[in-house]
Short mmCIF file of C-alpha atoms and ligand atoms in Angstrom, two decimals:
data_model
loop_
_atom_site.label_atom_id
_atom_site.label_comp_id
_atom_site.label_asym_id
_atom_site.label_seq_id
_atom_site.Cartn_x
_atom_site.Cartn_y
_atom_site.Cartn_z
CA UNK A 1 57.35 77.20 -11.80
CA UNK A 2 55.05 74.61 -11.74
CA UNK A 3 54.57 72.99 -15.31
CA UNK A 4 51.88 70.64 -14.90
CA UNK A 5 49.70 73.59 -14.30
CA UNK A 6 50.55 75.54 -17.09
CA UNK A 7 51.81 73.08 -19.48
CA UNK A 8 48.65 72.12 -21.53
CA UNK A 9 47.40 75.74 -22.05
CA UNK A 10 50.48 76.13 -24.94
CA UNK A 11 48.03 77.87 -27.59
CA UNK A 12 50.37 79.18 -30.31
CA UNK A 13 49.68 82.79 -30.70
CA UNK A 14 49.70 82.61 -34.40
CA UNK A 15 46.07 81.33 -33.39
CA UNK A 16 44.39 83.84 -32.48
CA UNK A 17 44.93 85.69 -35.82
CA UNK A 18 41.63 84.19 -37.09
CA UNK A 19 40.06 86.23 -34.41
CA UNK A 20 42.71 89.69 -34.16
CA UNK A 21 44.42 89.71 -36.95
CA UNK A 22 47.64 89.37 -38.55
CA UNK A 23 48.88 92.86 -37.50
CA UNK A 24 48.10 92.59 -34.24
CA UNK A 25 50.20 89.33 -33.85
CA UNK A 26 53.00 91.01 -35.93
CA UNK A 27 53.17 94.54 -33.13
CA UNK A 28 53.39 91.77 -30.08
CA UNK A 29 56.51 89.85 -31.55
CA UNK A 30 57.86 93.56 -32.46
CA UNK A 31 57.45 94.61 -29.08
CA UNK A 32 58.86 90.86 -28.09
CA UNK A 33 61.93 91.27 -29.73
CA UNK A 34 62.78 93.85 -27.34
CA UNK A 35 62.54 92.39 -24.30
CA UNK A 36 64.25 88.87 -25.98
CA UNK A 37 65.88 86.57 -23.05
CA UNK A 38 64.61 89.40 -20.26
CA UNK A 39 63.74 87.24 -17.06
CA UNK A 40 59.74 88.23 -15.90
CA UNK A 41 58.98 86.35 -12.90
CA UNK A 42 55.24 86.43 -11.87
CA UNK A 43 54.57 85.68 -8.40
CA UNK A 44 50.80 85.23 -6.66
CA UNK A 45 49.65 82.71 -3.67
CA UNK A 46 47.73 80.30 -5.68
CA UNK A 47 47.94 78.08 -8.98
CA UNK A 48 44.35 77.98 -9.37
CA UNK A 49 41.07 79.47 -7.97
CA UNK A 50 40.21 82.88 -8.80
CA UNK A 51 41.17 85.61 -11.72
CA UNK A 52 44.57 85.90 -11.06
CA UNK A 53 45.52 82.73 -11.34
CA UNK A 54 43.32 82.05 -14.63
CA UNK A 55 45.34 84.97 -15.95
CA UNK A 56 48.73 83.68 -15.31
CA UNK A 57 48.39 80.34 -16.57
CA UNK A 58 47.52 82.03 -20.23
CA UNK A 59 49.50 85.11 -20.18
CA UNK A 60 53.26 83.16 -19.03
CA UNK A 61 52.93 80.91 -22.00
CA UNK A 62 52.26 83.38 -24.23
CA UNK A 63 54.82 85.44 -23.73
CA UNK A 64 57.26 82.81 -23.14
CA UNK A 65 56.65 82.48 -27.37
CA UNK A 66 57.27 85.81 -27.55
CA UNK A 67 61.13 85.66 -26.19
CA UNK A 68 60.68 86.37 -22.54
CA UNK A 69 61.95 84.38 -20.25
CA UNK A 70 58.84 84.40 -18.20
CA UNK A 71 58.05 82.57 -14.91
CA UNK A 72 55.49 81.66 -12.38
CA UNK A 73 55.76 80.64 -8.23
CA UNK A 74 53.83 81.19 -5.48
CA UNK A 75 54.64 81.82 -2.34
CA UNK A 76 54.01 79.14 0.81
CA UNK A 77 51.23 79.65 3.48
CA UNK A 78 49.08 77.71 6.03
CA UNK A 79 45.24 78.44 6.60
CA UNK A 80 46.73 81.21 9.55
CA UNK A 81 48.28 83.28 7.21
CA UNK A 82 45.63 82.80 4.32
CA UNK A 83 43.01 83.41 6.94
CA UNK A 84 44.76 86.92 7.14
CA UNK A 85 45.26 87.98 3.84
CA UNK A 86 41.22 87.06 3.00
CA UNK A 87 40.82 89.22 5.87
CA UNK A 88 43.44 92.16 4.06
CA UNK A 89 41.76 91.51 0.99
CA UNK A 90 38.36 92.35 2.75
CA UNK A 91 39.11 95.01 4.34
CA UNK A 92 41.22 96.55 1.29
CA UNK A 93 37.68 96.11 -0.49
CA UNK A 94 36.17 97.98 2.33
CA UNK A 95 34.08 95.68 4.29
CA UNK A 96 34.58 95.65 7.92
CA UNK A 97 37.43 93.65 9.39
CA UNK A 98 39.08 93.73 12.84
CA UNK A 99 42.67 93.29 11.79
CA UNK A 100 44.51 92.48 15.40
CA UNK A 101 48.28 92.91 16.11
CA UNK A 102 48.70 88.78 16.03
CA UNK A 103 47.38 88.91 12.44
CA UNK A 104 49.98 91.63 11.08
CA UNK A 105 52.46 89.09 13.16
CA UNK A 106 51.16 86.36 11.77
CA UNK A 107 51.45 87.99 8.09
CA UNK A 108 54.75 89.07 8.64
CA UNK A 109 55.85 85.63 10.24
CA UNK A 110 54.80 83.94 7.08
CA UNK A 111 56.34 86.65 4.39
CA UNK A 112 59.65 86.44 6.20
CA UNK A 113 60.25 82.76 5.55
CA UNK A 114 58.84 83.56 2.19
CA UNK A 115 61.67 85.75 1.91
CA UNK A 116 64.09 83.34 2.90
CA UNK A 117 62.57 80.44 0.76
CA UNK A 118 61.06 81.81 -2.53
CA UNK A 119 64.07 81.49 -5.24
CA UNK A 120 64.07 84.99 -6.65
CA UNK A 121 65.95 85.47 -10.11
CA UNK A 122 64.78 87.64 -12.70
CA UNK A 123 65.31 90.70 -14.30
CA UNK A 124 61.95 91.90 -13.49
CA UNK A 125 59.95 90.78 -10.91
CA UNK A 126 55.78 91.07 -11.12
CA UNK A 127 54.68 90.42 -7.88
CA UNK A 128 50.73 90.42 -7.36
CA UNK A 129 48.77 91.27 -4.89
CA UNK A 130 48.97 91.22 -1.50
CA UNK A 131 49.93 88.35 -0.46
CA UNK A 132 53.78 87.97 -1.14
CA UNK A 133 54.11 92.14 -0.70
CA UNK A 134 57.01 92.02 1.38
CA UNK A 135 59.24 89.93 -1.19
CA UNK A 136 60.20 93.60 -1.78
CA UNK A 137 62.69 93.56 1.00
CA UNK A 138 64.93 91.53 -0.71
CA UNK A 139 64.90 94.12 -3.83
CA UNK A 140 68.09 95.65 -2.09
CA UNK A 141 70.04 92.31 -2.64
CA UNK A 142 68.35 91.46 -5.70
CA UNK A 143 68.68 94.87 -7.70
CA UNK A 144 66.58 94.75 -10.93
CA UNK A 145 62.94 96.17 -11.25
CA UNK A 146 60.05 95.46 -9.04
CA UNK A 147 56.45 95.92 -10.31
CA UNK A 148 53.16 95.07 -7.78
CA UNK A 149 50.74 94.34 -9.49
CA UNK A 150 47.25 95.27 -7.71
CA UNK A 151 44.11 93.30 -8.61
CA UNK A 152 42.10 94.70 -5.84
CA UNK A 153 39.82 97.63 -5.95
CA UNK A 154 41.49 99.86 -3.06
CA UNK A 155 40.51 103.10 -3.67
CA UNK A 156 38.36 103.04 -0.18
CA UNK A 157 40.67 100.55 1.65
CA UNK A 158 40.37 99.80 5.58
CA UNK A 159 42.99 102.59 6.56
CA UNK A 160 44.68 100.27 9.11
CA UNK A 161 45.22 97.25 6.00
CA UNK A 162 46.56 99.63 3.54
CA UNK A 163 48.75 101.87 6.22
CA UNK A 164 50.39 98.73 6.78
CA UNK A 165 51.08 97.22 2.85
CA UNK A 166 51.30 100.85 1.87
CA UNK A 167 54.82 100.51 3.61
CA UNK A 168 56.13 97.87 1.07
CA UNK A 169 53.70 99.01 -1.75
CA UNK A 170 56.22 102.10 -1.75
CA UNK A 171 59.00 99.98 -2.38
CA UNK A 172 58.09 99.01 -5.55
CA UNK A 173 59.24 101.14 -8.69
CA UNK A 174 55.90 100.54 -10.32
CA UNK A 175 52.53 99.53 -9.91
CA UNK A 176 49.40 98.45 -11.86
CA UNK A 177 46.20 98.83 -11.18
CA UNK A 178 42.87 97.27 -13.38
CA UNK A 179 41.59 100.76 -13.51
CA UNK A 180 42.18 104.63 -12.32
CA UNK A 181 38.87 104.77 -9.64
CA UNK A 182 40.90 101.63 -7.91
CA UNK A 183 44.25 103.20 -7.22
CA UNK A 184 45.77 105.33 -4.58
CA UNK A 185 47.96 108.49 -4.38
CA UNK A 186 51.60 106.58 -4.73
CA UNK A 187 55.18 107.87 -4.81
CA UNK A 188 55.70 105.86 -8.11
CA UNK A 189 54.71 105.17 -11.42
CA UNK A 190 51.36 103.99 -11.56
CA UNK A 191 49.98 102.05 -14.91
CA UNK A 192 46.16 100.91 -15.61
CA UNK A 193 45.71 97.97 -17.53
CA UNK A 194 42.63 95.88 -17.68
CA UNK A 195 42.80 91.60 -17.05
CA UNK A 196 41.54 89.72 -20.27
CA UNK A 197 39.79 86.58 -21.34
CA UNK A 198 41.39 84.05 -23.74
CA UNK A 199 39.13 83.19 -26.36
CA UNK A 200 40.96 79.75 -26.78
CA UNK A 201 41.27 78.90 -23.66
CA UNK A 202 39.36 75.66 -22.57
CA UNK A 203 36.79 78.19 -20.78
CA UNK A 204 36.18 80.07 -23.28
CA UNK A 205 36.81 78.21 -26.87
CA UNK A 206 33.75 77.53 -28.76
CA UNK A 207 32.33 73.70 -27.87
CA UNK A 208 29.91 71.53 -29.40
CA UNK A 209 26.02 71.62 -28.39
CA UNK A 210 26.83 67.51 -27.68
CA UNK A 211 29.76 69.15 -24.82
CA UNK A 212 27.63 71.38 -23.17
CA UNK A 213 25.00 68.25 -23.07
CA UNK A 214 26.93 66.31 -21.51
CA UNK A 215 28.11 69.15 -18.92
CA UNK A 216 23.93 69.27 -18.41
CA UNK A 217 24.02 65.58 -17.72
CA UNK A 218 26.87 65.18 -15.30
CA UNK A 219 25.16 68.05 -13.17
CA UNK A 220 21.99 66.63 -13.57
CA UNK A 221 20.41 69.88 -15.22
CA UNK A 222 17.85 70.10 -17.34
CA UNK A 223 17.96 72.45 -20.02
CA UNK A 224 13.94 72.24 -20.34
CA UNK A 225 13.77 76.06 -18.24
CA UNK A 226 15.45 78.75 -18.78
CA UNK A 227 18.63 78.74 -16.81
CA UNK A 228 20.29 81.42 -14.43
CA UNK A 229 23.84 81.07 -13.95
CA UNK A 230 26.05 83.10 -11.55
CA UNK A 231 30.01 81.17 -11.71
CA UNK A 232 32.01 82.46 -8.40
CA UNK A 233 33.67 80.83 -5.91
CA UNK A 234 32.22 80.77 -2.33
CA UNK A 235 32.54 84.28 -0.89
CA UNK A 236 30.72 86.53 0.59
CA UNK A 237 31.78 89.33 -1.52
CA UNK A 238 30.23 87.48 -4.92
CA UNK A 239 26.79 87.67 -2.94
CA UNK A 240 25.52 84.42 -3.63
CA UNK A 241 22.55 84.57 -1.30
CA UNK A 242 21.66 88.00 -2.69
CA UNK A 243 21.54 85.57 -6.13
CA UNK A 244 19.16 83.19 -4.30
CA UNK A 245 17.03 85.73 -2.76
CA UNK A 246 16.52 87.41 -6.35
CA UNK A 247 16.02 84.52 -8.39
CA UNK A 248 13.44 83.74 -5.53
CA UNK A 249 11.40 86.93 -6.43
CA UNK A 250 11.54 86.26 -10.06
CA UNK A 251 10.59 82.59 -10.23
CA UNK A 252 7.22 83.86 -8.87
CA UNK A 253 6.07 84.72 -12.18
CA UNK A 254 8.76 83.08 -14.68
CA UNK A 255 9.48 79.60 -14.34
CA UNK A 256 12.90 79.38 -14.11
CA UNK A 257 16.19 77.37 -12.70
CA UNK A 258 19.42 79.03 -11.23
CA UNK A 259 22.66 77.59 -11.09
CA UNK A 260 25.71 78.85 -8.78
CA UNK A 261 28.52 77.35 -9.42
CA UNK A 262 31.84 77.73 -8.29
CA UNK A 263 34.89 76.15 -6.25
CA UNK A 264 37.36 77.21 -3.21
CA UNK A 265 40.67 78.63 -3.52
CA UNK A 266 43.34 77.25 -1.97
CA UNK A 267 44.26 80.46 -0.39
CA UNK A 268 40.35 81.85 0.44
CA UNK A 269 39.75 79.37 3.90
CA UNK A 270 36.57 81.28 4.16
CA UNK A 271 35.00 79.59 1.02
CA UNK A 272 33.80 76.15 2.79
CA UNK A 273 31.71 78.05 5.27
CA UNK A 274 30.16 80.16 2.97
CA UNK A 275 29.43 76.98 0.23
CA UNK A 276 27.83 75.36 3.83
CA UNK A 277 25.31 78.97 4.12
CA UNK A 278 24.30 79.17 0.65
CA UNK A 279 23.18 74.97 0.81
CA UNK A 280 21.37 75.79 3.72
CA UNK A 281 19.75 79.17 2.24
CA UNK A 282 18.79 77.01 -0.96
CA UNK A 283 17.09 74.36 0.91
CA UNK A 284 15.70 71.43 -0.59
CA UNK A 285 14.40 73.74 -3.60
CA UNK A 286 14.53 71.46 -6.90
CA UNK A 287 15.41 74.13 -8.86
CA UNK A 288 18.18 76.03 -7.09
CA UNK A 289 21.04 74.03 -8.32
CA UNK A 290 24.63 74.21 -5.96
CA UNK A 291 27.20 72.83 -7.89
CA UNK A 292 30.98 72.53 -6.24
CA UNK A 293 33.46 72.17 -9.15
CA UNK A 294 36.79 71.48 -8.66
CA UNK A 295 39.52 73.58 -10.33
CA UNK A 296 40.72 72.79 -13.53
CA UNK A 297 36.86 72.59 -14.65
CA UNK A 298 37.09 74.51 -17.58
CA UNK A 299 35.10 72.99 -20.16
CA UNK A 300 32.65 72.55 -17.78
CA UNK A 301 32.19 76.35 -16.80
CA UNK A 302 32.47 77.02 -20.62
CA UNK A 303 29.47 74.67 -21.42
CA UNK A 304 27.59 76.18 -18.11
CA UNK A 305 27.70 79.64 -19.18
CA UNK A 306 26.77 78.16 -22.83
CA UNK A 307 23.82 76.96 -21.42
CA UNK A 308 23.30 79.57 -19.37
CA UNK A 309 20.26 81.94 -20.27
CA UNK A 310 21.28 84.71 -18.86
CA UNK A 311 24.83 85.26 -16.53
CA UNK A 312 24.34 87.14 -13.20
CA UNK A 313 27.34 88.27 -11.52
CA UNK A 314 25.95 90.03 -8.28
CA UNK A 315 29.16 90.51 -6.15
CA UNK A 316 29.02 92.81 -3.74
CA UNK A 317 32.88 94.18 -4.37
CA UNK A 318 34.61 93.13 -7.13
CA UNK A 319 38.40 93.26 -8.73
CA UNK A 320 37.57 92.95 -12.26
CA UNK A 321 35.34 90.31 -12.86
CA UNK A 322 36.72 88.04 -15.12
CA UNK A 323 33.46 86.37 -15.39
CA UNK A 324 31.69 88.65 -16.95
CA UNK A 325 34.06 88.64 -19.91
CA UNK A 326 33.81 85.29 -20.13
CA UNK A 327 29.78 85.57 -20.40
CA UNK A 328 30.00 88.47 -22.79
CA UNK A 329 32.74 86.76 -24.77
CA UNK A 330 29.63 84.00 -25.28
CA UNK A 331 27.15 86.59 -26.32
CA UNK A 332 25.29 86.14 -22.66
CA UNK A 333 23.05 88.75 -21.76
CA UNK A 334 24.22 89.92 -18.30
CA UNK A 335 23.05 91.15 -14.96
CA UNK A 336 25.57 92.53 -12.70
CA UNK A 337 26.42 95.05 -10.20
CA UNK A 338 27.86 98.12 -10.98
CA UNK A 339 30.70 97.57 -8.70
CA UNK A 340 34.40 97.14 -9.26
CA UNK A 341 35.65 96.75 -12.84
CA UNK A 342 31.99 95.18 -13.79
CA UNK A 343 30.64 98.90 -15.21
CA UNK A 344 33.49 98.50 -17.71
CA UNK A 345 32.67 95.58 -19.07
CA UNK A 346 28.93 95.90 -18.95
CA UNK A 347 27.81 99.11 -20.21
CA UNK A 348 24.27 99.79 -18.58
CA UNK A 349 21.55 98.82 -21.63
CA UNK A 350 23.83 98.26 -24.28
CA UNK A 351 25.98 95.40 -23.24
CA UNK A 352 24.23 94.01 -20.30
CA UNK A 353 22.14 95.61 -17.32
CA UNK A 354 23.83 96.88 -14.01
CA UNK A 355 21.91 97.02 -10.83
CA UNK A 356 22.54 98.12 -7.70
CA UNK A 357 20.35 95.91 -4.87
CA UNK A 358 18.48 92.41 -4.88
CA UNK A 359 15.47 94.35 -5.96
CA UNK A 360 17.37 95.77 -9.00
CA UNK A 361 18.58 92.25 -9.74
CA UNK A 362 15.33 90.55 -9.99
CA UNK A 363 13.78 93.46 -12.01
CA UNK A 364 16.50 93.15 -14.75
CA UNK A 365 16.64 89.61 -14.85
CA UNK A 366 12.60 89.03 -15.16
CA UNK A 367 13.14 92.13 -18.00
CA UNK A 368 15.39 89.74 -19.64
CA UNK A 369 13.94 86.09 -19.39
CA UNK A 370 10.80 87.69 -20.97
CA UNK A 371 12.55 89.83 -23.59
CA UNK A 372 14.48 87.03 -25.50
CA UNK A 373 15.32 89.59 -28.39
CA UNK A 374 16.67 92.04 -26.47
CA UNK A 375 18.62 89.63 -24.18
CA UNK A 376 19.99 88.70 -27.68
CA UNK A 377 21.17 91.95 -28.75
CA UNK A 378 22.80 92.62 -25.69
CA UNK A 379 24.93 89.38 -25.71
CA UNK A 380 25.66 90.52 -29.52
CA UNK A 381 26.98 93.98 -28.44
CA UNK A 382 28.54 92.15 -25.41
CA UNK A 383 30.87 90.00 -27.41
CA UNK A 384 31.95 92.73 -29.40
CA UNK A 385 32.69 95.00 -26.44
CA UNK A 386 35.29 91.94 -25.30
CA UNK A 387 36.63 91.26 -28.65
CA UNK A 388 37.89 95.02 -28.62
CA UNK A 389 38.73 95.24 -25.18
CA UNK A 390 39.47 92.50 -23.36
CA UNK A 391 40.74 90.18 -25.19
CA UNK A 392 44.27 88.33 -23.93
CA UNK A 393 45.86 89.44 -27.20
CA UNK A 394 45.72 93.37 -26.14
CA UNK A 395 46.51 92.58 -22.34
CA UNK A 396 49.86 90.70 -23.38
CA UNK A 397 50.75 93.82 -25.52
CA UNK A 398 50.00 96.12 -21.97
CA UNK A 399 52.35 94.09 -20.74
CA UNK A 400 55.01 94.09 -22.99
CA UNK A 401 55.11 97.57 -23.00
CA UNK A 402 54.96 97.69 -19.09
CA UNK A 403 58.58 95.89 -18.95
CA UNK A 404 59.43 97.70 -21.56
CA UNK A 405 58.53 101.05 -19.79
CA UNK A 406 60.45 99.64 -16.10
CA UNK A 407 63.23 98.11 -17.79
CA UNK A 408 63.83 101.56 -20.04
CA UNK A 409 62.82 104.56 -17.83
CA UNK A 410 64.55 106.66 -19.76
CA UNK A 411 65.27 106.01 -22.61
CA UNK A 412 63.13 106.12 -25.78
CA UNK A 413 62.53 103.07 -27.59
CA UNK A 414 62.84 103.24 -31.05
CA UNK A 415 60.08 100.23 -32.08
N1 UDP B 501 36.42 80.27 -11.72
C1 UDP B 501 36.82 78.96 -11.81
N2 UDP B 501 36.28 78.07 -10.97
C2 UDP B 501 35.39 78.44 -10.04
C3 UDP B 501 34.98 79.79 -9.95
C4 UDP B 501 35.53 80.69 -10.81
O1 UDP B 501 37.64 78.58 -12.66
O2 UDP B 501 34.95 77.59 -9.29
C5 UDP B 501 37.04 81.20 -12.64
C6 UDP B 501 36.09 82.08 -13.41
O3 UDP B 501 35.63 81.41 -14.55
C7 UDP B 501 37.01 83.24 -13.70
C8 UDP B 501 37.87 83.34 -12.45
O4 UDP B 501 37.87 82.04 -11.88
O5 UDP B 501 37.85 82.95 -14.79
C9 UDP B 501 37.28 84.31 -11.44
O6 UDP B 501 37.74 85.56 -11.73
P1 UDP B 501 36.94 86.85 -11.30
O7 UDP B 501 37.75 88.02 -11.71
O8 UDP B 501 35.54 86.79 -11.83
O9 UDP B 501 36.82 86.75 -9.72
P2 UDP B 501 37.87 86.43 -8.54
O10 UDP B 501 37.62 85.00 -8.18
O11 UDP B 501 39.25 86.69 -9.04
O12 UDP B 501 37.42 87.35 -7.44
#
């Protein structure tokens, strides 16, 4: 595992009482004491860049305090075999990929050194997504219990795409999807459980007005006009020239500055060409702001969606949609699609508004830059909506009794 990435997120989970409560912390170390010493090992493709990754590096701590031996690695790749599984993860989403044999070569090429080189040793091993899929094949040698973990929407996958994982997918003796609409018909076990925020995480702790200031300065913002943020990395699929072409309809009447911020992941080649588009599209426009951050920016996203006067999130497909948490968890009003695992998180005119085109974008977001008071009470209802629901406090409890469930088919466990 690599500790340098993970190492200065230790929160102590006896701080997040202030904001559960005490019985809450008390059902996680009962559940804890159950799995004591059990070896979790996570496995993804990337340390940072993107949800899953953000997810890891809070979760693995936490329940490292809890007892578990718990883990993180990723598997190896070049830009070939990344270039591939952006393309699986596309077409799993739906959009329109030609998948060739030399790709599902190249994919299987890379897994099998994988194979050869990832040290495997746990007692249960959470692999997610697609990406290191065919680590299953050494399940036979390994023994112990095998959960994928799916953070893709796949209900309406590219047949060819999931044909082809839906052979190792199989494998597996469990499987966990964000929500039921993004599953699939599957031999085993399937569980839903939702990603989370941490609420004292750099991104998301509560920082001083004189932070986010100095986040304004560094970027060279002004915090004179009301600001529209949208926080993704470079891809397609977060629609970030659908953003432009909406804020462009709504700065016609409002005077207004966007912001779209995001970074590249080290295993999403595609993101460069798409950061090189959207400059383009935005033009020499003073008040379309394109800001590259590098990972690790945390305080900085945290002070840009404090500053932010309303969060747009207008992917296209989405997995979950961390972000919008993250907004929500700062009382942002919100406009989003209704895609993926956003409609959770924003309920349509109580904790943010949906939409479903540009059109519907601009119309919400001119509704709220002129309704401050009902932006307001959105954001209120917003936060509370996350506090119940996705906060990382109920996620690591999902998880605890996932293991439990794998490690103890079937038995009954007296808690
Ligand atoms: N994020 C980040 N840097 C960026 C862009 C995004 O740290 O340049 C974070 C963002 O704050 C969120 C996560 O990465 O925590 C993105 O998760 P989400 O589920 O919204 O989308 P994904 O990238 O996984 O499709």
């Amino acid at each position: 595992m690599n500790d340098t990435v993970i190492s200065h997120y230790k929160t102590r989970l006896e701080e997040y009482q202030p904001i559960v409560g005490s019985n809450i912390i008390d059902e996680l170390k009962l559940l804890g004491s159950h799995l004591a010493g059990r070896k979790v090992q996570n496995i993804n493709s990337t340390f940072s860049g993107g949800g899953v990754a953000e997810i890891l590096a809070r979760i693995v701590p936490l329940l490292q305090q809890l007892g578990i031996d718990a883990t993180w690695d990723v598997i190896q790749g070049d830009d070939a075999f990344f270039n591939v599984t952006k393309k699986f993860h596309n077409a799993l989403h739906g959009r329109d990929e030609s998948i060739t044999t030399d790709d599902l070569d190249i994919f299987m090429e890379t897994s099998r050194r994988n194979n050869e080189s990832t040290a495997l040793d746990a007692d249960i091993f959470y692999i997610h997504d697609p990406q290191p899929i065919m680590l299953i094949e050494r399940k036979k040698s390994l023994g112990g219990k095998w959960i994928w973990r799916c953070h893709v929407d796949v209900s309406h996958p590219d047949k060819v795409v999931w044909k082809f994982l839906r052979k190792y997918v199989v494998g597996y003796d469990a499987t966990v999807f964000s929500s039921p609409e993004f599953s699939q018909q599957l031999p085993s076990r399937q569980y839903m459980i939702s990603p989370s925020i941490d609420p004292l995480s750099d991104k998301n702790r509560e920082i001083s007005q004189s932070v986010i200031q100095s986040v304004l300065d560094k970027y060279g913002l002004d915090n004179g006009k009301p600001m529209v943020v949208q926080i993704s990395r470079f891809d397609y699929l977060k629609d970030p020239l659908g953003v432009i072409q909406a804020f462009r309809m709504v700065r016609k009447g409002i005077d207004c500055q966007l912001v779209l911020a995001g970074g590249t992941a080290t295993d999403d080649p595609e993101s460069t060409q798409v950061l090189e588009e959207v400059r383009e599209n935005a033009g020499n426009d003073p008040d379309i702001k394109i800001l590259p951050i590098p990972p690790g920016s945390d305080l900085e996203i945290n002070a840009l969606q404090r500053a932010a006067t309303v969060v747009f999130q207008k992917s296209l497909k989405e997995g979950f949609g961390l972000t919008i948490s993250e907004a929500l968890w700062k009382s942002k009003p919100v406009v989003a699609t209704a895609v993926g695992g956003i409609p959770q998180q924003v309920r349509n005119k109580v904790t943010g508004l949906l939409c479903h085109s540009v059109d519907g974008a601009a119309y919400a977001l001119k509704q709220l830059l002129s309704n401050p008071d009902y932006a307001a009470w959105l954001g209120k209802n917003g936060h509370e909506h996350v506090k119940q629901n996705f906060l990382i406090t109920r996620h690591v409890k999902e998880y605890l009794l996932l293991f439990l469930a794998v490690d103890n088919p079937s038995e009954i466990i007296n808690l």
